[in-house]
PDB file of C-alpha atoms in Angstrom:
ATOM      1  CA  MET A  16       0.007   0.009   0.003  1.00 54.00           C
ATOM      2  CA  GLY A  17       1.247   3.538  -0.757  1.00 74.00           C
ATOM      3  CA  THR A  18       2.010   6.019   1.987  1.00 85.00           C
ATOM      4  CA  ALA A  19       1.062   9.653   2.448  1.00 91.00           C
ATOM      5  CA  TYR A  20       4.468  10.466   3.963  1.00 95.00           C
ATOM      6  CA  LYS A  21       7.999   9.205   3.464  1.00 96.00           C
ATOM      7  CA  ARG A  22       9.367  10.525   6.766  1.00 97.00           C
ATOM      8  CA  VAL A  23       7.526  11.438   9.958  1.00 98.00           C
ATOM      9  CA  LEU A  24       8.381  12.671  13.365  1.00 98.00           C
ATOM     10  CA  VAL A  25       6.286  11.319  16.240  1.00 98.00           C
ATOM     11  CA  LYS A  26       5.963  13.583  19.304  1.00 97.00           C
ATOM     12  CA  LEU A  27       5.364  11.649  22.550  1.00 95.00           C
ATOM     13  CA  SER A  28       4.552  13.425  25.782  1.00 89.00           C
ATOM     14  CA  GLY A  29       6.316  12.111  28.866  1.00 88.00           C
ATOM     15  CA  GLU A  30       2.944  11.524  30.574  1.00 88.00           C
ATOM     16  CA  ALA A  31       2.096   8.954  27.897  1.00 88.00           C
ATOM     17  CA  PHE A  32       4.806   6.666  29.342  1.00 89.00           C
ATOM     18  CA  ALA A  33       3.308   6.779  32.808  1.00 86.00           C
ATOM     19  CA  GLY A  34       0.045   5.024  32.090  1.00 82.00           C
ATOM     20  CA  GLU A  35      -2.537   5.103  34.833  1.00 79.00           C
ATOM     21  CA  ALA A  36       0.087   5.620  37.537  1.00 77.00           C
ATOM     22  CA  GLY A  37       0.670   9.188  36.363  1.00 76.00           C
ATOM     23  CA  THR A  38       4.398   9.102  37.100  1.00 84.00           C
ATOM     24  CA  GLY A  39       7.347   6.907  36.176  1.00 89.00           C
ATOM     25  CA  ILE A  40       7.475   4.525  33.226  1.00 91.00           C
ATOM     26  CA  ASP A  41       4.804   1.866  32.609  1.00 89.00           C
ATOM     27  CA  GLY A  42       6.527  -1.063  30.885  1.00 91.00           C
ATOM     28  CA  GLY A  43       3.325  -2.129  29.093  1.00 93.00           C
ATOM     29  CA  ILE A  44       2.735   1.367  27.678  1.00 93.00           C
ATOM     30  CA  SER A  45       6.330   1.641  26.551  1.00 94.00           C
ATOM     31  CA  GLU A  46       6.054  -1.698  24.777  1.00 96.00           C
ATOM     32  CA  PHE A  47       2.785  -0.720  23.118  1.00 96.00           C
ATOM     33  CA  ILE A  48       4.280   2.553  21.758  1.00 96.00           C
ATOM     34  CA  ALA A  49       7.358   0.728  20.575  1.00 97.00           C
ATOM     35  CA  GLY A  50       5.209  -1.878  18.879  1.00 97.00           C
ATOM     36  CA  GLU A  51       3.281   0.840  16.979  1.00 97.00           C
ATOM     37  CA  ILE A  52       6.574   2.282  15.733  1.00 97.00           C
ATOM     38  CA  VAL A  53       7.959  -1.104  14.757  1.00 97.00           C
ATOM     39  CA  ASP A  54       4.705  -1.863  12.881  1.00 96.00           C
ATOM     40  CA  VAL A  55       5.089   1.321  10.847  1.00 96.00           C
ATOM     41  CA  ARG A  56       8.703   0.555   9.958  1.00 96.00           C
ATOM     42  CA  GLU A  57       8.039  -3.068   9.027  1.00 95.00           C
ATOM     43  CA  GLN A  58       4.813  -2.564   7.082  1.00 95.00           C
ATOM     44  CA  THR A  59       5.528   0.737   5.272  1.00 95.00           C
ATOM     45  CA  GLY A  60       9.310   1.351   5.374  1.00 95.00           C
ATOM     46  CA  VAL A  61       8.651   5.014   6.270  1.00 97.00           C
ATOM     47  CA  ASP A  62      11.436   6.821   8.150  1.00 97.00           C
ATOM     48  CA  VAL A  63      10.457   7.420  11.788  1.00 98.00           C
ATOM     49  CA  ALA A  64      11.965   9.874  14.251  1.00 98.00           C
ATOM     50  CA  VAL A  65      10.710  10.457  17.746  1.00 98.00           C
ATOM     51  CA  VAL A  66      10.785  13.339  20.233  1.00 97.00           C
ATOM     52  CA  VAL A  67       9.987  12.477  23.806  1.00 96.00           C
ATOM     53  CA  GLY A  68       8.868  14.660  26.701  1.00 92.00           C
ATOM     54  CA  GLY A  69       9.716  14.164  30.315  1.00 91.00           C
ATOM     55  CA  GLY A  70       6.587  15.197  32.219  1.00 88.00           C
ATOM     56  CA  ASN A  71       6.188  11.783  33.784  1.00 89.00           C
ATOM     57  CA  ILE A  72       9.407  12.384  35.713  1.00 91.00           C
ATOM     58  CA  TRP A  73       9.834  16.126  36.042  1.00 85.00           C
ATOM     59  CA  ARG A  74       8.240  19.272  34.608  1.00 76.00           C
ATOM     60  CA  GLY A  75      10.319  22.447  34.566  1.00 74.00           C
ATOM     61  CA  MET A  76       7.237  24.681  34.933  1.00 76.00           C
ATOM     62  CA  THR A  77       6.250  22.774  38.102  1.00 77.00           C
ATOM     63  CA  GLY A  78       9.687  23.444  39.601  1.00 75.00           C
ATOM     64  CA  ALA A  79       9.609  27.047  38.618  1.00 75.00           C
ATOM     65  CA  GLY A  80       6.177  27.388  40.152  1.00 78.00           C
ATOM     66  CA  ALA A  81       7.567  26.056  43.464  1.00 80.00           C
ATOM     67  CA  GLY A  82      10.231  28.788  43.523  1.00 85.00           C
ATOM     68  CA  MET A  83      13.088  27.116  41.636  1.00 87.00           C
ATOM     69  CA  ASP A  84      15.177  29.018  39.067  1.00 92.00           C
ATOM     70  CA  ARG A  85      13.312  28.480  35.827  1.00 91.00           C
ATOM     71  CA  ALA A  86      16.446  27.677  33.769  1.00 92.00           C
ATOM     72  CA  GLN A  87      17.625  25.132  36.350  1.00 92.00           C
ATOM     73  CA  ALA A  88      14.223  23.499  36.476  1.00 91.00           C
ATOM     74  CA  ASP A  89      14.145  23.267  32.682  1.00 92.00           C
ATOM     75  CA  TYR A  90      17.526  21.592  32.495  1.00 93.00           C
ATOM     76  CA  MET A  91      16.253  19.005  34.996  1.00 92.00           C
ATOM     77  CA  GLY A  92      13.347  18.421  32.625  1.00 93.00           C
ATOM     78  CA  MET A  93      15.756  17.860  29.705  1.00 94.00           C
ATOM     79  CA  LEU A  94      17.453  15.139  31.723  1.00 95.00           C
ATOM     80  CA  ALA A  95      14.066  13.505  32.334  1.00 94.00           C
ATOM     81  CA  THR A  96      13.485  13.235  28.546  1.00 96.00           C
ATOM     82  CA  VAL A  97      16.777  11.298  28.213  1.00 96.00           C
ATOM     83  CA  ILE A  98      15.487   8.666  30.732  1.00 96.00           C
ATOM     84  CA  ASN A  99      12.351   8.192  28.642  1.00 95.00           C
ATOM     85  CA  ALA A 100      14.395   8.062  25.408  1.00 97.00           C
ATOM     86  CA  LEU A 101      16.657   5.328  26.763  1.00 97.00           C
ATOM     87  CA  ALA A 102      13.623   3.345  27.976  1.00 96.00           C
ATOM     88  CA  LEU A 103      11.979   3.560  24.561  1.00 97.00           C
ATOM     89  CA  GLN A 104      15.267   2.651  22.808  1.00 98.00           C
ATOM     90  CA  ASP A 105      15.598  -0.465  24.984  1.00 97.00           C
ATOM     91  CA  THR A 106      12.057  -1.581  24.167  1.00 97.00           C
ATOM     92  CA  LEU A 107      12.436  -0.929  20.423  1.00 98.00           C
ATOM     93  CA  GLU A 108      15.665  -2.853  20.207  1.00 97.00           C
ATOM     94  CA  ARG A 109      14.144  -5.843  22.102  1.00 97.00           C
ATOM     95  CA  LEU A 110      11.568  -5.851  19.323  1.00 97.00           C
ATOM     96  CA  GLY A 111      14.362  -5.941  16.731  1.00 97.00           C
ATOM     97  CA  GLN A 112      14.261  -2.350  15.610  1.00 97.00           C
ATOM     98  CA  PRO A 113      17.703  -0.631  15.294  1.00 97.00           C
ATOM     99  CA  THR A 114      17.564   2.649  17.148  1.00 98.00           C
ATOM    100  CA  ARG A 115      19.761   5.639  17.983  1.00 98.00           C
ATOM    101  CA  VAL A 116      19.243   8.191  20.733  1.00 98.00           C
ATOM    102  CA  GLN A 117      20.591  11.698  20.131  1.00 98.00           C
ATOM    103  CA  THR A 118      20.636  14.316  22.838  1.00 98.00           C
ATOM    104  CA  ALA A 119      20.779  18.103  22.715  1.00 97.00           C
ATOM    105  CA  ILE A 120      22.899  17.971  25.914  1.00 95.00           C
ATOM    106  CA  HIS A 121      26.087  15.951  25.533  1.00 94.00           C
ATOM    107  CA  MET A 122      26.267  12.723  27.565  1.00 94.00           C
ATOM    108  CA  ALA A 123      28.497  10.491  25.511  1.00 92.00           C
ATOM    109  CA  GLN A 124      28.272   7.390  27.705  1.00 94.00           C
ATOM    110  CA  VAL A 125      24.594   6.850  26.931  1.00 94.00           C
ATOM    111  CA  ALA A 126      23.775   8.617  23.636  1.00 97.00           C
ATOM    112  CA  GLU A 127      25.074  10.439  20.615  1.00 97.00           C
ATOM    113  CA  PRO A 128      25.136  14.197  20.487  1.00 97.00           C
ATOM    114  CA  TYR A 129      22.566  15.697  18.191  1.00 97.00           C
ATOM    115  CA  ILE A 130      24.041  16.131  14.674  1.00 97.00           C
ATOM    116  CA  ARG A 131      21.532  16.770  11.917  1.00 97.00           C
ATOM    117  CA  ARG A 132      23.384  15.032   9.130  1.00 98.00           C
ATOM    118  CA  ARG A 133      24.126  11.980  11.255  1.00 98.00           C
ATOM    119  CA  ALA A 134      20.461  11.800  12.275  1.00 98.00           C
ATOM    120  CA  THR A 135      19.389  11.955   8.635  1.00 98.00           C
ATOM    121  CA  ARG A 136      21.878   9.201   7.734  1.00 98.00           C
ATOM    122  CA  HIS A 137      20.532   6.968  10.526  1.00 98.00           C
ATOM    123  CA  LEU A 138      17.007   7.410   9.179  1.00 98.00           C
ATOM    124  CA  GLU A 139      18.166   6.568   5.646  1.00 97.00           C
ATOM    125  CA  LYS A 140      19.617   3.276   6.996  1.00 97.00           C
ATOM    126  CA  GLY A 141      16.290   2.278   8.530  1.00 97.00           C
ATOM    127  CA  ARG A 142      17.026   3.210  12.106  1.00 98.00           C
ATOM    128  CA  VAL A 143      14.511   4.977  14.386  1.00 98.00           C
ATOM    129  CA  VAL A 144      16.118   8.109  15.794  1.00 98.00           C
ATOM    130  CA  ILE A 145      14.926   9.331  19.217  1.00 98.00           C
ATOM    131  CA  PHE A 146      15.717  12.967  19.987  1.00 98.00           C
ATOM    132  CA  ALA A 147      16.045  13.774  23.670  1.00 97.00           C
ATOM    133  CA  GLY A 148      17.067  16.781  25.697  1.00 96.00           C
ATOM    134  CA  GLY A 149      14.548  19.147  24.051  1.00 95.00           C
ATOM    135  CA  THR A 150      16.313  21.928  22.170  1.00 96.00           C
ATOM    136  CA  GLY A 151      19.123  21.989  24.691  1.00 95.00           C
ATOM    137  CA  ASN A 152      17.892  25.407  25.909  1.00 95.00           C
ATOM    138  CA  PRO A 153      15.690  26.418  28.844  1.00 94.00           C
ATOM    139  CA  PHE A 154      12.366  28.199  28.229  1.00 93.00           C
ATOM    140  CA  PHE A 155      11.502  25.982  25.260  1.00 93.00           C
ATOM    141  CA  THR A 156       9.160  23.031  25.448  1.00 93.00           C
ATOM    142  CA  THR A 157       9.590  19.602  23.843  1.00 95.00           C
ATOM    143  CA  ASP A 158       6.750  20.596  21.485  1.00 95.00           C
ATOM    144  CA  THR A 159       9.036  23.300  20.104  1.00 96.00           C
ATOM    145  CA  ALA A 160      11.921  20.802  20.039  1.00 97.00           C
ATOM    146  CA  ALA A 161       9.727  18.400  17.986  1.00 97.00           C
ATOM    147  CA  ALA A 162       8.826  21.138  15.487  1.00 97.00           C
ATOM    148  CA  LEU A 163      12.478  22.156  15.195  1.00 98.00           C
ATOM    149  CA  ARG A 164      13.791  18.598  14.695  1.00 98.00           C
ATOM    150  CA  ALA A 165      11.020  17.810  12.219  1.00 98.00           C
ATOM    151  CA  VAL A 166      11.938  20.777  10.074  1.00 98.00           C
ATOM    152  CA  GLU A 167      15.663  20.029  10.376  1.00 98.00           C
ATOM    153  CA  ILE A 168      15.362  16.413   9.203  1.00 98.00           C
ATOM    154  CA  GLU A 169      12.879  17.415   6.457  1.00 97.00           C
ATOM    155  CA  ALA A 170      10.009  15.340   7.806  1.00 98.00           C
ATOM    156  CA  ASP A 171       6.812  15.312   5.778  1.00 97.00           C
ATOM    157  CA  ALA A 172       4.589  15.567   8.892  1.00 97.00           C
ATOM    158  CA  MET A 173       4.678  15.684  12.640  1.00 97.00           C
ATOM    159  CA  LEU A 174       2.391  13.211  14.458  1.00 97.00           C
ATOM    160  CA  ARG A 175       1.361  14.621  17.843  1.00 96.00           C
ATOM    161  CA  GLY A 176       0.144  11.782  19.988  1.00 92.00           C
ATOM    162  CA  THR A 177      -2.301  12.365  22.826  1.00 87.00           C
ATOM    163  CA  HIS A 178      -2.835   9.908  25.690  1.00 80.00           C
ATOM    164  CA  SER A 179      -5.930  11.098  27.549  1.00 75.00           C
ATOM    165  CA  GLY A 180      -8.466   9.312  25.375  1.00 73.00           C
ATOM    166  CA  VAL A 181      -9.120  12.374  23.236  1.00 80.00           C
ATOM    167  CA  ASP A 182      -8.671  11.488  19.548  1.00 86.00           C
ATOM    168  CA  GLY A 183      -7.910  14.930  18.078  1.00 87.00           C
ATOM    169  CA  LEU A 184      -8.725  18.632  18.491  1.00 89.00           C
ATOM    170  CA  TYR A 185     -12.167  19.744  19.699  1.00 90.00           C
ATOM    171  CA  THR A 186     -13.892  23.079  20.040  1.00 86.00           C
ATOM    172  CA  ASP A 187     -13.764  22.449  23.802  1.00 83.00           C
ATOM    173  CA  ASP A 188     -12.619  19.739  26.181  1.00 80.00           C
ATOM    174  CA  PRO A 189     -14.852  16.749  25.289  1.00 82.00           C
ATOM    175  CA  ARG A 190     -14.185  15.200  28.694  1.00 80.00           C
ATOM    176  CA  THR A 191     -16.065  18.050  30.420  1.00 83.00           C
ATOM    177  CA  ASN A 192     -18.269  19.457  27.667  1.00 85.00           C
ATOM    178  CA  PRO A 193     -20.475  16.918  25.854  1.00 83.00           C
ATOM    179  CA  ASP A 194     -21.281  19.582  23.228  1.00 85.00           C
ATOM    180  CA  ALA A 195     -17.660  19.877  22.083  1.00 85.00           C
ATOM    181  CA  THR A 196     -17.254  19.208  18.342  1.00 89.00           C
ATOM    182  CA  LYS A 197     -14.297  17.391  16.835  1.00 90.00           C
ATOM    183  CA  LEU A 198     -12.316  19.297  14.202  1.00 91.00           C
ATOM    184  CA  ASP A 199     -11.172  17.051  11.328  1.00 94.00           C
ATOM    185  CA  GLN A 200      -8.990  19.800   9.812  1.00 95.00           C
ATOM    186  CA  VAL A 201      -7.973  23.189  11.068  1.00 94.00           C
ATOM    187  CA  SER A 202      -5.469  25.898  10.017  1.00 95.00           C
ATOM    188  CA  TYR A 203      -2.440  26.926  12.006  1.00 94.00           C
ATOM    189  CA  LEU A 204      -3.936  30.401  12.500  1.00 95.00           C
ATOM    190  CA  ASP A 205      -7.165  28.976  13.825  1.00 93.00           C
ATOM    191  CA  VAL A 206      -5.254  26.934  16.394  1.00 91.00           C
ATOM    192  CA  LEU A 207      -3.410  30.062  17.536  1.00 92.00           C
ATOM    193  CA  ASN A 208      -6.400  32.420  17.427  1.00 91.00           C
ATOM    194  CA  ARG A 209      -8.870  30.096  19.117  1.00 88.00           C
ATOM    195  CA  GLY A 210      -6.398  28.827  21.713  1.00 84.00           C
ATOM    196  CA  LEU A 211      -6.854  25.229  20.771  1.00 85.00           C
ATOM    197  CA  ARG A 212      -4.639  22.980  22.889  1.00 79.00           C
ATOM    198  CA  ALA A 213      -2.647  21.232  20.191  1.00 79.00           C
ATOM    199  CA  MET A 214       0.911  22.359  20.993  1.00 88.00           C
ATOM    200  CA  ASP A 215       2.493  25.470  22.305  1.00 90.00           C
ATOM    201  CA  SER A 216       2.286  28.591  20.117  1.00 93.00           C
ATOM    202  CA  THR A 217       6.040  28.633  19.314  1.00 94.00           C
ATOM    203  CA  ALA A 218       5.801  25.106  17.880  1.00 95.00           C
ATOM    204  CA  ILE A 219       2.625  25.869  15.881  1.00 95.00           C
ATOM    205  CA  THR A 220       4.279  29.057  14.461  1.00 95.00           C
ATOM    206  CA  LEU A 221       7.430  27.184  13.472  1.00 96.00           C
ATOM    207  CA  CYS A 222       5.383  24.514  11.696  1.00 96.00           C
ATOM    208  CA  MET A 223       3.298  27.178   9.929  1.00 96.00           C
ATOM    209  CA  ASP A 224       6.366  29.092   8.721  1.00 97.00           C
ATOM    210  CA  ASN A 225       7.786  25.851   7.264  1.00 97.00           C
ATOM    211  CA  LYS A 226       4.443  24.421   5.964  1.00 97.00           C
ATOM    212  CA  LEU A 227       4.855  21.305   8.101  1.00 97.00           C
ATOM    213  CA  PRO A 228       1.475  19.549   8.686  1.00 97.00           C
ATOM    214  CA  ILE A 229       0.631  18.314  12.179  1.00 97.00           C
ATOM    215  CA  VAL A 230      -1.656  15.410  12.903  1.00 96.00           C
ATOM    216  CA  VAL A 231      -3.083  15.295  16.479  1.00 94.00           C
ATOM    217  CA  PHE A 232      -4.274  11.775  17.228  1.00 94.00           C
ATOM    218  CA  ASP A 233      -4.868   9.216  19.983  1.00 92.00           C
ATOM    219  CA  LEU A 234      -1.518   7.592  20.503  1.00 91.00           C
ATOM    220  CA  LEU A 235      -3.011   4.689  22.413  1.00 91.00           C
ATOM    221  CA  GLY A 236      -5.378   3.662  19.607  1.00 91.00           C
ATOM    222  CA  LYS A 237      -3.926   0.527  18.128  1.00 94.00           C
ATOM    223  CA  GLY A 238      -2.784   0.981  14.512  1.00 94.00           C
ATOM    224  CA  ASN A 239      -3.297   4.725  14.445  1.00 94.00           C
ATOM    225  CA  VAL A 240       0.258   5.597  13.561  1.00 95.00           C
ATOM    226  CA  ARG A 241       0.321   3.281  10.568  1.00 96.00           C
ATOM    227  CA  SER A 242      -3.118   4.447   9.488  1.00 95.00           C
ATOM    228  CA  ILE A 243      -1.952   8.073   9.383  1.00 96.00           C
ATOM    229  CA  VAL A 244       1.172   7.219   7.474  1.00 96.00           C
ATOM    230  CA  GLU A 245      -0.952   5.281   4.961  1.00 95.00           C
ATOM    231  CA  GLY A 246      -3.139   8.304   4.406  1.00 93.00           C
ATOM    232  CA  ARG A 247      -6.275   7.499   6.431  1.00 94.00           C
ATOM    233  CA  ALA A 248      -8.155  10.360   8.151  1.00 91.00           C
ATOM    234  CA  ILE A 249      -7.203   9.837  11.787  1.00 93.00           C
ATOM    235  CA  GLY A 250      -7.369  12.562  14.426  1.00 92.00           C
ATOM    236  CA  THR A 251      -7.123  16.228  13.407  1.00 93.00           C
ATOM    237  CA  LEU A 252      -4.961  17.631  10.620  1.00 95.00           C
ATOM    238  CA  ILE A 253      -3.426  21.043  11.212  1.00 96.00           C
ATOM    239  CA  CYS A 254      -2.189  22.553   7.951  1.00 93.00           C
TER     240      CYS A 254
END
């Protein structure tokens, strides 16, 4: 079957790894996510890169809200993303998928430093590349890091996985408002002007400037990643 995209970047929030516990890493969830990525690689051959968050371990904004220096708290959050990246790498490789982790903060014992050309070469060789450490700078979210890396590696789309049972963007929170309507397609400007909770405004603006489509979808829906790659209408398309 043909594919809609040749190279995608999947953005995973840290909370997705926690499962029902809310914190830490749930092995079953990690294996499910890895299985979805392996399925895409084996069935379609599409290049897959991943950006992971760290909210299941530490959130910089939480530390800043408790009185910590914001930059210090954000650096701690970057380290949390590396833990999630290594956990996902281990699961992927147990499933037989060659993987590389690249970090924006150098830590040579556990991962490669982020080098754009090297990352692209890994993708061309069929490896999944996991980007950790955000952008390497405080005050930027992993949403922005995902948009930046997707543009740098010339991805055809960014797949923004949700984990709360919401399968796309709605006019309001469907968990609290039964009258909320799902949006199948929406423009970047509508997301910004209407305050829709897709990604932070910096990430949306970067994608808009580079004409990078974003698909917001239910990460925990089995087969969703492959369905999107194959061109089926899953979730909400921001373009």
